[in-house]
Amino acid sequence: MNLIGQEFPQIAAIATTPAATKLLQPICQTLGATLWMPESCQQAINSTVNAEIYTDSLKNHLANIWQNYSAIVFCLASGAVVRLISPLLQDKYHDPAVVVVDEAGKFVISLCSGHQGGADKMTNVLARLLNATPIITGASHNLGLPGIDILGKPFGWRRGKGDWNRVSGIVARGEAVQVIQEVGSRLWQEHLPQNHPFDFGFPEIGDRSSPTPKARIWISFTQRQFAPDSDLPKVQWHPRVLWIGVGCERGTSKKLIATGIQQVFQANHLAEGAIAGIVTIDIKADEIGLVEFCQEQNLPLLTFPAELLSCVEVPTPSNVVAQEVGTPSVAEAAAILGAKEGRRKKEEGRRKKEEGRRKKWIETQAPTNYKYCVEGGILNPKEEDNFNSELKENTDNLSSNFQGINEGNLLVRKQIFRLEGEPGAATIAVALAQKEYTGRTGKLLLIGTGPGKLEQMTPAAQTAISYADVVIGYSLYIDLIQPLLNPGQIVEKLPITQEKERAERAIELANFGLNVAVVSSGDCGIYGMAGLVLEQLRATGWDGKIPMVEVFPGVSALQSAAARVGAPLMHDFCAISLSDLLTPWEVIEKRLNAVAMADFVVALYNPKSQKRTEQLVKAVNIFLEYRKPETPVAIVRSVYRENEEITLTSLDKLLEFSIDMLTVILIGNESTGIYNNWMITPRGYSTINN
Ligand code: SAH
């Protein structure tokens, strides 16, 4: 799978010398990128990379392809790149991400469109692939902060109007920025560095203790009109929490539906960026105007049967509608159901679990002003500058159909629209969901981080960690991978005992739409988190596809330990965990007997803990029944970590040494020997080989 290819569907790499061509080839293969080069470089191609020749000058060629790619990687001097791209640059919202790699492959520079275009993220990923140093000069990155203009991206939020440059500048200077978040995930708030400049929530009237904010970030579903000359620059993000219920006559045009929605949104100061999706009755699933509108706007179209819609209590039921389609309400009932079920409908089979989570969300994560919104009505977006006065109930300016936020979650009652010259008629209502629809398919990246040192981790695993929105793992392993983590990433450390909780949490976040890295030490598929996550997915009716799963192997403790003592695993071997927490001891004992008898080299994982001390004694006694007392044994503790300890001994003396949960034990077979402190198992048995 091409991990970041999905984020950068069109990547071009540009080489002008054979050395650059060689350097860029593997990257292009991994990312599915097109490698552009002059004819003179063709001979340097030695793999099945997607390579293209340009015959024009590079300057002209760039002008031709500039708009076709979402990211361009140059292997060229950065000065040359600056001159080449300068006539083409528009602004950071339209330009592709531009990344520069030096020919020696030592540095990767994020040159342009670091946030919006994703050049920073790409730089981190390429640096991992090339084992190079990433160079990111964006101010927020260096402060350890998520970019203001990308912080909602993982949650599928849409960027609204505002003075993004000024607010970003204020954040970069570390000046106080007020954040008013009415809806949407708050995960991004929980993982900020200590001295972040954000001030959350509503200030008390007359409160002088917190510094006067120099900028404001709104995270809401309302469309705020900011005065352009205001002293307080503002921006707005829109989490996708609004579900639009639509009922319509057969043949209603796309234009009519679009105009109706636009009018409802304008009249009620709702942000179109906050639209999660369109909901209707199932007999309208093929209604051309609706389908086309959704396709054009890239919105999901959800449908519910009349029986379900008729169970929903609505403010304006209609007998006529009931007689026609079997439910007294389509638009209002569909909007309400969409807001309640929208995300879940996309995740069939997980309904019950979601309900529990939703309740928990309200108890633990609901916006602090959620209660205020419920009781006091929606804030008046027009009075945005006069912030404290908004705390008074003020819904006067909103249209008479505006419901405020009530328990039934309907925001705008149904309204009927017709349009001169356009066929049909549509009723439109809007409801608010408690959790945003991200519109993203989450991924679970199950990662083995190797024994400890970063250099023992595969580049693929490092890349995946850099790429993830969320990293979950036992705190010790998270500390070990700290240098790989990026600002804005959500990092959740959980105690070692809570593996199941870690798996559940990872699945929950992936179902929400995030890319979640779950890290295990060693290999994640060897007594690691990969099995727990996959088991848990299977238990919840996973279809094998969504969320997507990719497993990244790592160097397991037995390989690391073996490497440090020589070549003890040279012939047939197996691993046995002595932990009987999840496996009955009888099973473990049976296997110990079998492998001891069959003369496998054996790696004992989880040999002994403070509470479990007897298992190792029993295991050694079993081996002594079948193997010589002088059978070589390696006791390896914290391999490739600080405080690594290596002891070579024999089976009969094994129990004399201190052994704990950070230790793995290798027991040789009948041919294994120790030679000048190296433990060696012959590759073949001489009697067979000769
Ligand atoms: N997934 C891990 C194993 C986890 S089970 C892997 O593939 O290595 C935990 C056990 O692994 C520990 O009790 C210990 O026996 C072994 N182990 C893990 N890391 C180790 C290390 N760095 N040094 C020695 N043993 C280790």
mmCIF file of C-alpha atoms in Angstrom, residues 202-413:
data_model
loop_
_atom_site.group_PDB
_atom_site.id
_atom_site.type_symbol
_atom_site.label_atom_id
_atom_site.label_comp_id
_atom_site.label_asym_id
_atom_site.label_seq_id
_atom_site.Cartn_x
_atom_site.Cartn_y
_atom_site.Cartn_z
ATOM 1 C CA PHE A 202 -15.262 31.554 27.395
ATOM 2 C CA PRO A 203 -13.586 34.173 29.568
ATOM 3 C CA GLU A 204 -15.448 35.305 32.652
ATOM 4 C CA ILE A 205 -16.908 38.748 32.212
ATOM 5 C CA GLY A 206 -14.398 41.219 33.618
ATOM 6 C CA ASP A 207 -11.721 38.542 34.013
ATOM 7 C CA ARG A 208 -8.352 40.283 33.722
ATOM 8 C CA SER A 209 -6.148 37.348 34.723
ATOM 9 C CA SER A 210 -5.557 35.881 31.285
ATOM 10 C CA PRO A 211 -3.654 37.950 28.715
ATOM 11 C CA THR A 212 -5.748 39.882 26.210
ATOM 12 C CA PRO A 213 -6.006 37.723 23.115
ATOM 13 C CA LYS A 214 -4.389 39.026 19.951
ATOM 14 C CA ALA A 215 -6.360 36.718 17.664
ATOM 15 C CA ARG A 216 -9.336 34.400 17.775
ATOM 16 C CA ILE A 217 -10.009 30.984 16.286
ATOM 17 C CA TRP A 218 -13.620 29.898 15.996
ATOM 18 C CA ILE A 219 -14.383 26.244 15.596
ATOM 19 C CA SER A 220 -18.081 26.135 14.888
ATOM 20 C CA PHE A 221 -20.826 25.411 12.403
ATOM 21 C CA THR A 222 -21.936 29.011 12.076
ATOM 22 C CA GLN A 223 -20.784 31.292 9.295
ATOM 23 C CA ARG A 224 -19.276 34.294 10.996
ATOM 24 C CA GLN A 225 -18.829 37.561 9.154
ATOM 25 C CA PHE A 226 -15.651 39.189 10.376
ATOM 26 C CA ALA A 227 -15.169 42.919 10.088
ATOM 27 C CA PRO A 228 -12.132 43.251 7.786
ATOM 28 C CA ASP A 229 -10.754 46.215 9.726
ATOM 29 C CA SER A 230 -11.117 44.599 13.169
ATOM 30 C CA ASP A 231 -8.115 44.837 15.491
ATOM 31 C CA LEU A 232 -8.591 41.230 16.433
ATOM 32 C CA PRO A 233 -7.831 38.999 13.434
ATOM 33 C CA LYS A 234 -9.956 35.874 13.301
ATOM 34 C CA VAL A 235 -10.261 32.623 11.446
ATOM 35 C CA GLN A 236 -12.893 29.929 11.467
ATOM 36 C CA TRP A 237 -12.819 26.165 11.082
ATOM 37 C CA HIS A 238 -16.000 24.239 10.378
ATOM 38 C CA PRO A 239 -16.306 20.687 11.679
ATOM 39 C CA ARG A 240 -18.779 18.768 9.532
ATOM 40 C CA VAL A 241 -21.662 18.424 11.963
ATOM 41 C CA LEU A 242 -24.674 19.566 9.940
ATOM 42 C CA TRP A 243 -26.874 16.958 8.281
ATOM 43 C CA ILE A 244 -29.349 18.298 5.767
ATOM 44 C CA GLY A 245 -32.666 16.479 5.463
ATOM 45 C CA VAL A 246 -34.156 16.811 1.992
ATOM 46 C CA GLY A 247 -37.575 15.748 0.754
ATOM 47 C CA CYS A 248 -38.421 16.450 -2.857
ATOM 48 C CA GLU A 249 -40.792 15.833 -5.697
ATOM 49 C CA ARG A 250 -39.671 13.465 -8.453
ATOM 50 C CA GLY A 251 -37.533 15.303 -10.974
ATOM 51 C CA THR A 252 -36.529 18.209 -8.741
ATOM 52 C CA SER A 253 -33.489 19.840 -10.266
ATOM 53 C CA LYS A 254 -30.030 20.001 -8.777
ATOM 54 C CA LYS A 255 -30.125 23.772 -9.088
ATOM 55 C CA LEU A 256 -33.283 24.019 -7.013
ATOM 56 C CA ILE A 257 -31.835 21.815 -4.277
ATOM 57 C CA ALA A 258 -28.557 23.759 -4.259
ATOM 58 C CA THR A 259 -30.347 27.112 -4.128
ATOM 59 C CA GLY A 260 -32.668 25.943 -1.347
ATOM 60 C CA ILE A 261 -29.753 24.770 0.774
ATOM 61 C CA GLN A 262 -27.849 27.973 0.130
ATOM 62 C CA GLN A 263 -30.821 30.066 1.224
ATOM 63 C CA VAL A 264 -31.400 28.053 4.391
ATOM 64 C CA PHE A 265 -27.751 28.352 5.284
ATOM 65 C CA GLN A 266 -27.588 32.061 4.615
ATOM 66 C CA ALA A 267 -30.767 32.853 6.508
ATOM 67 C CA ASN A 268 -29.555 30.928 9.550
ATOM 68 C CA HIS A 269 -25.899 31.933 9.410
ATOM 69 C CA LEU A 270 -24.826 28.345 8.934
ATOM 70 C CA ALA A 271 -21.509 27.532 7.300
ATOM 71 C CA GLU A 272 -21.699 25.409 4.175
ATOM 72 C CA GLY A 273 -18.300 24.034 5.162
ATOM 73 C CA ALA A 274 -19.998 22.418 8.143
ATOM 74 C CA ILE A 275 -22.237 20.233 5.988
ATOM 75 C CA ALA A 276 -21.676 16.576 6.826
ATOM 76 C CA GLY A 277 -24.070 15.092 4.303
ATOM 77 C CA ILE A 278 -27.513 14.904 2.783
ATOM 78 C CA VAL A 279 -30.194 12.604 4.177
ATOM 79 C CA THR A 280 -33.466 11.530 2.633
ATOM 80 C CA ILE A 281 -36.012 8.711 2.358
ATOM 81 C CA ASP A 282 -34.793 5.535 0.647
ATOM 82 C CA ILE A 283 -37.153 5.886 -2.305
ATOM 83 C CA LYS A 284 -35.169 9.006 -3.246
ATOM 84 C CA ALA A 285 -31.827 7.215 -3.341
ATOM 85 C CA ASP A 286 -31.843 7.506 -7.147
ATOM 86 C CA GLU A 287 -33.267 11.038 -7.359
ATOM 87 C CA ILE A 288 -31.060 12.533 -10.046
ATOM 88 C CA GLY A 289 -30.956 16.117 -8.744
ATOM 89 C CA LEU A 290 -29.996 14.926 -5.273
ATOM 90 C CA VAL A 291 -27.450 12.414 -6.467
ATOM 91 C CA GLU A 292 -25.821 14.963 -8.753
ATOM 92 C CA PHE A 293 -25.745 17.604 -6.038
ATOM 93 C CA CYS A 294 -24.000 15.187 -3.674
ATOM 94 C CA GLN A 295 -21.514 14.107 -6.310
ATOM 95 C CA GLU A 296 -20.696 17.668 -7.211
ATOM 96 C CA GLN A 297 -20.244 18.723 -3.598
ATOM 97 C CA ASN A 298 -18.533 15.472 -2.643
ATOM 98 C CA LEU A 299 -21.110 14.788 0.083
ATOM 99 C CA PRO A 300 -22.465 11.450 1.276
ATOM 100 C CA LEU A 301 -26.146 10.767 0.522
ATOM 101 C CA LEU A 302 -27.756 8.718 3.275
ATOM 102 C CA THR A 303 -31.202 7.234 3.052
ATOM 103 C CA PHE A 304 -33.602 5.771 5.605
ATOM 104 C CA PRO A 305 -36.790 3.739 5.113
ATOM 105 C CA ALA A 306 -40.182 5.341 5.781
ATOM 106 C CA GLU A 307 -40.796 3.077 8.797
ATOM 107 C CA LEU A 308 -37.735 4.447 10.534
ATOM 108 C CA LEU A 309 -38.428 8.065 9.578
ATOM 109 C CA SER A 310 -41.979 7.810 10.899
ATOM 110 C CA CYS A 311 -40.655 6.928 14.384
ATOM 111 C CA VAL A 312 -38.900 10.281 14.695
ATOM 112 C CA GLU A 313 -40.694 13.025 16.563
ATOM 113 C CA VAL A 314 -40.663 16.207 14.465
ATOM 114 C CA PRO A 315 -42.015 19.749 14.922
ATOM 115 C CA THR A 316 -43.892 19.922 11.605
ATOM 116 C CA PRO A 317 -45.390 16.592 10.567
ATOM 117 C CA SER A 318 -47.672 16.491 7.512
ATOM 118 C CA ASN A 319 -50.606 14.198 6.812
ATOM 119 C CA VAL A 320 -50.286 14.737 3.090
ATOM 120 C CA VAL A 321 -46.697 13.531 3.143
ATOM 121 C CA ALA A 322 -47.679 10.603 5.358
ATOM 122 C CA GLN A 323 -50.280 9.489 2.821
ATOM 123 C CA GLU A 324 -47.850 9.811 -0.072
ATOM 124 C CA VAL A 325 -44.684 8.196 1.252
ATOM 125 C CA GLY A 326 -45.642 6.493 4.522
ATOM 126 C CA THR A 327 -43.998 8.899 6.968
ATOM 127 C CA PRO A 328 -45.322 12.253 8.201
ATOM 128 C CA SER A 329 -41.879 13.791 7.778
ATOM 129 C CA VAL A 330 -39.014 13.314 5.368
ATOM 130 C CA ALA A 331 -36.775 16.383 5.634
ATOM 131 C CA GLU A 332 -36.934 16.912 9.400
ATOM 132 C CA ALA A 333 -36.962 13.230 10.327
ATOM 133 C CA ALA A 334 -34.137 12.472 7.894
ATOM 134 C CA ALA A 335 -32.020 15.369 9.190
ATOM 135 C CA ILE A 336 -32.522 14.233 12.788
ATOM 136 C CA LEU A 337 -31.734 10.619 11.956
ATOM 137 C CA GLY A 338 -28.761 11.630 9.848
ATOM 138 C CA ALA A 339 -27.332 13.645 12.707
ATOM 139 C CA LYS A 340 -27.894 10.780 15.100
ATOM 140 C CA GLU A 341 -26.970 7.947 12.804
ATOM 141 C CA GLY A 342 -25.034 9.511 9.946
ATOM 142 C CA ARG A 343 -21.600 8.420 10.927
ATOM 143 C CA ARG A 344 -22.882 5.140 12.247
ATOM 144 C CA LYS A 345 -24.797 4.323 9.137
ATOM 145 C CA LYS A 346 -21.456 4.368 7.412
ATOM 146 C CA GLU A 347 -20.202 1.840 9.908
ATOM 147 C CA GLU A 348 -22.882 -0.830 9.865
ATOM 148 C CA GLY A 349 -22.442 -3.395 12.568
ATOM 149 C CA ARG A 350 -20.997 -1.123 15.181
ATOM 150 C CA ARG A 351 -24.155 0.601 16.280
ATOM 151 C CA LYS A 352 -24.296 -0.483 19.876
ATOM 152 C CA LYS A 353 -20.705 0.353 20.618
ATOM 153 C CA GLU A 354 -21.068 3.763 19.092
ATOM 154 C CA GLU A 355 -24.040 4.602 21.291
ATOM 155 C CA GLY A 356 -21.946 3.920 24.379
ATOM 156 C CA ARG A 357 -19.173 6.061 23.034
ATOM 157 C CA ARG A 358 -21.565 8.861 22.173
ATOM 158 C CA LYS A 359 -22.860 8.944 25.755
ATOM 159 C CA LYS A 360 -19.340 8.944 27.062
ATOM 160 C CA TRP A 361 -18.469 11.766 24.688
ATOM 161 C CA ILE A 362 -21.233 13.921 26.087
ATOM 162 C CA GLU A 363 -20.104 13.148 29.633
ATOM 163 C CA THR A 364 -16.415 13.667 29.115
ATOM 164 C CA GLN A 365 -15.616 15.566 25.957
ATOM 165 C CA ALA A 366 -18.604 17.700 25.099
ATOM 166 C CA PRO A 367 -17.605 21.306 24.542
ATOM 167 C CA THR A 368 -17.579 23.279 27.759
ATOM 168 C CA ASN A 369 -20.178 25.609 26.331
ATOM 169 C CA TYR A 370 -22.306 22.755 25.081
ATOM 170 C CA LYS A 371 -24.615 23.109 28.051
ATOM 171 C CA TYR A 372 -24.810 26.807 27.439
ATOM 172 C CA CYS A 373 -25.732 26.220 23.847
ATOM 173 C CA VAL A 374 -28.427 23.773 24.857
ATOM 174 C CA GLU A 375 -29.916 26.099 27.395
ATOM 175 C CA GLY A 376 -29.162 29.504 26.045
ATOM 176 C CA GLY A 377 -29.533 29.209 22.302
ATOM 177 C CA ILE A 378 -26.952 29.717 19.647
ATOM 178 C CA LEU A 379 -24.484 32.582 19.730
ATOM 179 C CA ASN A 380 -25.247 35.434 17.452
ATOM 180 C CA PRO A 381 -22.637 35.304 14.715
ATOM 181 C CA LYS A 382 -23.119 38.910 13.660
ATOM 182 C CA GLU A 383 -22.128 40.211 17.051
ATOM 183 C CA GLU A 384 -18.921 38.262 16.958
ATOM 184 C CA ASP A 385 -16.687 41.171 17.893
ATOM 185 C CA ASN A 386 -18.681 42.037 20.958
ATOM 186 C CA PHE A 387 -17.902 38.742 22.522
ATOM 187 C CA ASN A 388 -19.165 39.026 26.079
ATOM 188 C CA SER A 389 -22.543 40.286 25.043
ATOM 189 C CA GLU A 390 -22.955 37.038 23.139
ATOM 190 C CA LEU A 391 -23.259 35.264 26.417
ATOM 191 C CA LYS A 392 -26.735 36.675 26.684
ATOM 192 C CA GLU A 393 -29.398 34.674 24.993
ATOM 193 C CA ASN A 394 -29.599 36.194 21.572
ATOM 194 C CA THR A 395 -31.318 34.489 18.723
ATOM 195 C CA ASP A 396 -33.251 37.514 17.472
ATOM 196 C CA ASN A 397 -31.463 37.846 14.157
ATOM 197 C CA LEU A 398 -31.936 34.291 13.148
ATOM 198 C CA SER A 399 -34.728 33.198 10.901
ATOM 199 C CA SER A 400 -37.977 32.126 12.504
ATOM 200 C CA ASN A 401 -37.263 28.551 11.509
ATOM 201 C CA PHE A 402 -34.148 28.443 13.616
ATOM 202 C CA GLN A 403 -34.634 25.980 16.425
ATOM 203 C CA GLY A 404 -31.547 26.674 18.519
ATOM 204 C CA ILE A 405 -29.871 23.538 19.728
ATOM 205 C CA ASN A 406 -32.400 21.321 21.364
ATOM 206 C CA GLU A 407 -32.428 17.756 22.443
ATOM 207 C CA GLY A 408 -33.953 16.607 19.204
ATOM 208 C CA ASN A 409 -30.858 18.146 17.536
ATOM 209 C CA LEU A 410 -32.946 19.816 14.806
ATOM 210 C CA LEU A 411 -31.471 23.230 14.038
ATOM 211 C CA VAL A 412 -33.694 24.433 11.224
ATOM 212 C CA ARG A 413 -37.268 23.304 10.674
#
